Amino acid sequence: MVKTIRTIAPSATLQVAGVIPESIVDGPGIRYVVFAQGCRHRCPGCHNPQTQPFDGGSVLKIGSVLRDMKKNPLLDGITFSGGEPFEQAAAFAELARQVKKQNKDWNVLVYSGYTYEELFRRAAVHPDWSSLLNAVDILVDGPFVQEKKSYELLFRGSSNQRIIDMKSTRHSGRVVLAEER
């Protein structure tokens, strides 16, 4: 685990494409979903191309997400989708910390176009990426590959993407897929 420095205030803001206050398709259980605005991957066939420009979307305060989540006792956690959440790693890491502080039973799922290995390498030189990576419970990693698209896959768009159990991965030092548990 890479040592991190807290660099953002709890009142921070996110640039978002939008939110879905209740979803059953963006991870296990009932989830609050925040869609990051801005993505460099530009995967052909992207499910959310409107989230790619960095100058789109709107500003959202972390506090408003927390207040909104608190209203729904059925939530199991929060999902960060995109866009690419790691492009705003400091703010999403702070949101993840605040979500877990508010309710220890909630988990954090992040969709990233980067693989776990890429995120781990970049986290070594980007403390904010390390903070977000360390706050994640479930990581769906890798770019969307149109040729590997399938509607049969659980919580992911293409078969190259993995659903990684981050707690087990941190504990074992190797990638542990959620299906392996």
Coordinates of C-alpha atoms in Angstrom, one line a residue:
M1 CA 0.0 0.0 0.0
V2 CA 1.4 3.4 -0.9
K3 CA 1.4 6.1 1.8
T4 CA -0.9 9.0 0.9
I5 CA -1.3 12.6 1.8
R6 CA -4.8 14.0 2.3
T7 CA -4.9 16.9 -0.2
I8 CA -8.5 17.9 -0.4
A9 CA -11.2 19.3 1.9
P10 CA -14.4 17.5 2.6
S11 CA -16.3 20.4 1.0
A12 CA -14.6 19.6 -2.3
T13 CA -16.5 19.4 -5.6
L14 CA -16.6 17.0 -8.5
Q15 CA -17.2 17.7 -12.2
V16 CA -20.0 15.2 -13.0
A17 CA -22.0 14.1 -16.0
G18 CA -24.8 13.2 -13.6
V19 CA -26.0 11.0 -10.8
I20 CA -28.5 8.1 -10.5
P21 CA -29.8 8.0 -6.9
E22 CA -30.8 4.4 -7.1
S23 CA -29.4 1.8 -9.5
I24 CA -29.4 -2.1 -9.6
V25 CA -27.2 -2.4 -12.7
D26 CA -24.0 -0.6 -11.7
G27 CA -22.8 -3.1 -9.1
P28 CA -24.2 -5.4 -6.4
G29 CA -27.2 -4.3 -4.5
I30 CA -28.9 -0.9 -4.7
R31 CA -26.3 1.7 -5.5
Y32 CA -26.0 5.5 -5.7
V33 CA -24.1 6.2 -8.9
V34 CA -21.9 9.3 -9.7
F35 CA -20.8 9.7 -13.3
A36 CA -17.5 11.5 -13.6
Q37 CA -17.2 14.1 -16.4
G38 CA -14.0 13.7 -18.5
C39 CA -12.3 10.7 -20.0
R40 CA -9.1 10.3 -22.0
H41 CA -9.7 6.7 -23.0
R42 CA -12.4 7.4 -25.7
C43 CA -13.1 3.7 -26.1
P44 CA -14.9 3.1 -29.4
G45 CA -18.5 2.1 -28.7
C46 CA -18.4 3.8 -25.2
H47 CA -21.7 3.5 -23.4
N48 CA -21.5 7.0 -22.1
P49 CA -19.8 9.2 -24.8
Q50 CA -21.3 12.3 -23.4
T51 CA -19.1 11.9 -20.3
Q52 CA -15.8 12.2 -22.3
P53 CA -15.3 16.0 -22.7
F54 CA -13.6 17.5 -19.7
D55 CA -15.5 20.8 -20.2
G56 CA -19.0 19.3 -19.9
G57 CA -21.3 18.3 -17.1
S58 CA -21.9 20.3 -13.9
V59 CA -20.3 20.8 -10.5
L60 CA -21.5 18.7 -7.6
K61 CA -20.5 19.2 -3.9
I62 CA -19.5 16.1 -2.0
G63 CA -21.8 17.2 0.8
S64 CA -24.8 17.1 -1.4
V65 CA -24.1 13.5 -2.4
L66 CA -23.8 12.5 1.2
R67 CA -27.0 14.2 2.2
D68 CA -28.8 12.6 -0.8
M69 CA -27.5 9.1 0.1
K70 CA -28.5 9.5 3.7
K71 CA -32.1 9.8 2.6
N72 CA -32.2 6.2 1.2
P73 CA -31.8 3.4 3.9
L74 CA -31.9 0.8 1.1
L75 CA -28.5 1.7 -0.4
D76 CA -25.7 -0.8 -0.3
G77 CA -23.0 1.5 -1.6
I78 CA -21.8 4.0 -4.2
T79 CA -20.5 3.5 -7.7
F80 CA -18.2 5.9 -9.5
S81 CA -18.5 5.5 -13.2
G82 CA -17.7 7.7 -16.1
G83 CA -16.0 9.4 -17.6
E84 CA -12.9 8.3 -15.8
P85 CA -13.1 8.8 -12.0
F86 CA -9.3 8.6 -11.6
E87 CA -9.1 11.9 -13.6
Q88 CA -10.5 13.5 -10.5
A89 CA -8.9 11.1 -8.0
A90 CA -8.6 13.5 -5.1
A91 CA -12.2 14.5 -5.0
F92 CA -13.5 10.9 -5.6
A93 CA -11.1 9.6 -2.9
E94 CA -12.5 12.2 -0.5
L95 CA -16.1 11.2 -1.4
A96 CA -15.3 7.5 -0.8
R97 CA -13.8 8.3 2.6
Q98 CA -16.8 10.4 3.6
V99 CA -19.3 7.7 2.3
K100 CA -17.6 5.1 4.5
K101 CA -17.4 7.5 7.4
Q102 CA -21.2 8.1 7.1
N103 CA -22.1 4.4 6.9
K104 CA -19.5 1.6 7.5
D105 CA -21.7 -0.9 5.7
W106 CA -21.7 1.0 2.4
N107 CA -19.0 -0.1 -0.2
V108 CA -17.4 1.7 -3.0
L109 CA -17.3 0.4 -6.6
V110 CA -15.3 2.2 -9.2
Y111 CA -15.3 1.7 -13.0
S112 CA -12.0 2.6 -14.6
G113 CA -10.7 2.4 -18.1
Y114 CA -7.2 1.7 -16.7
T115 CA -6.3 -1.8 -15.6
Y116 CA -5.5 -2.4 -12.0
E117 CA -1.8 -2.8 -12.9
E118 CA -1.8 0.6 -14.6
L119 CA -3.6 2.2 -11.6
F120 CA -1.1 0.6 -9.2
R121 CA 1.9 1.9 -11.2
R122 CA 0.5 5.4 -11.5
A123 CA -0.5 5.4 -7.8
A124 CA 3.2 5.2 -6.9
V125 CA 3.7 8.7 -8.4
H126 CA 0.2 10.2 -7.9
P127 CA -0.8 10.2 -4.2
D128 CA -4.4 11.1 -5.1
W129 CA -4.6 8.0 -7.3
S130 CA -3.3 5.9 -4.4
S131 CA -5.9 7.4 -2.1
L132 CA -8.7 6.5 -4.4
L133 CA -7.3 3.0 -5.1
N134 CA -7.0 2.4 -1.4
A135 CA -10.6 3.5 -0.8
V136 CA -12.1 1.1 -3.4
D137 CA -13.8 -2.1 -2.4
I138 CA -14.7 -3.3 -5.9
L139 CA -12.8 -2.3 -9.1
V140 CA -14.1 -2.9 -12.5
D141 CA -11.0 -2.3 -14.6
G142 CA -9.9 -2.0 -18.2
P143 CA -11.1 -0.2 -21.2
F144 CA -14.3 -1.1 -23.0
V145 CA -13.4 -3.2 -26.1
Q146 CA -16.2 -3.2 -28.6
E147 CA -15.1 -6.6 -30.1
K148 CA -15.5 -8.2 -26.7
K149 CA -18.8 -6.6 -25.8
S150 CA -21.4 -8.9 -24.3
Y151 CA -24.8 -8.4 -22.7
E152 CA -24.3 -11.6 -20.7
L153 CA -21.6 -10.2 -18.5
L154 CA -22.3 -9.1 -14.9
F155 CA -21.7 -5.4 -14.2
R156 CA -19.3 -4.9 -17.2
G157 CA -19.5 -4.2 -20.9
S158 CA -16.7 -6.3 -22.4
S159 CA -15.1 -9.6 -21.5
N160 CA -11.6 -8.1 -21.0
Q161 CA -12.9 -6.1 -18.0
R162 CA -12.4 -7.7 -14.6
I163 CA -14.4 -7.3 -11.3
I164 CA -11.7 -7.1 -8.7
D165 CA -12.2 -7.7 -5.0
M166 CA -9.8 -4.9 -3.7
K167 CA -9.8 -5.9 -0.1
S168 CA -8.6 -9.5 -1.0
T169 CA -6.2 -8.0 -3.6
R170 CA -4.6 -5.7 -1.0
H171 CA -4.4 -8.5 1.5
S172 CA -2.9 -11.1 -0.9
G173 CA -0.7 -8.9 -3.0
R174 CA -2.2 -10.3 -6.2
V175 CA -5.3 -9.5 -8.2
V176 CA -8.3 -11.4 -6.7
L177 CA -11.4 -11.5 -8.9
A178 CA -14.7 -11.1 -7.1
E179 CA -15.8 -14.4 -8.7
E180 CA -12.8 -16.2 -7.0
R181 CA -14.1 -15.5 -3.5

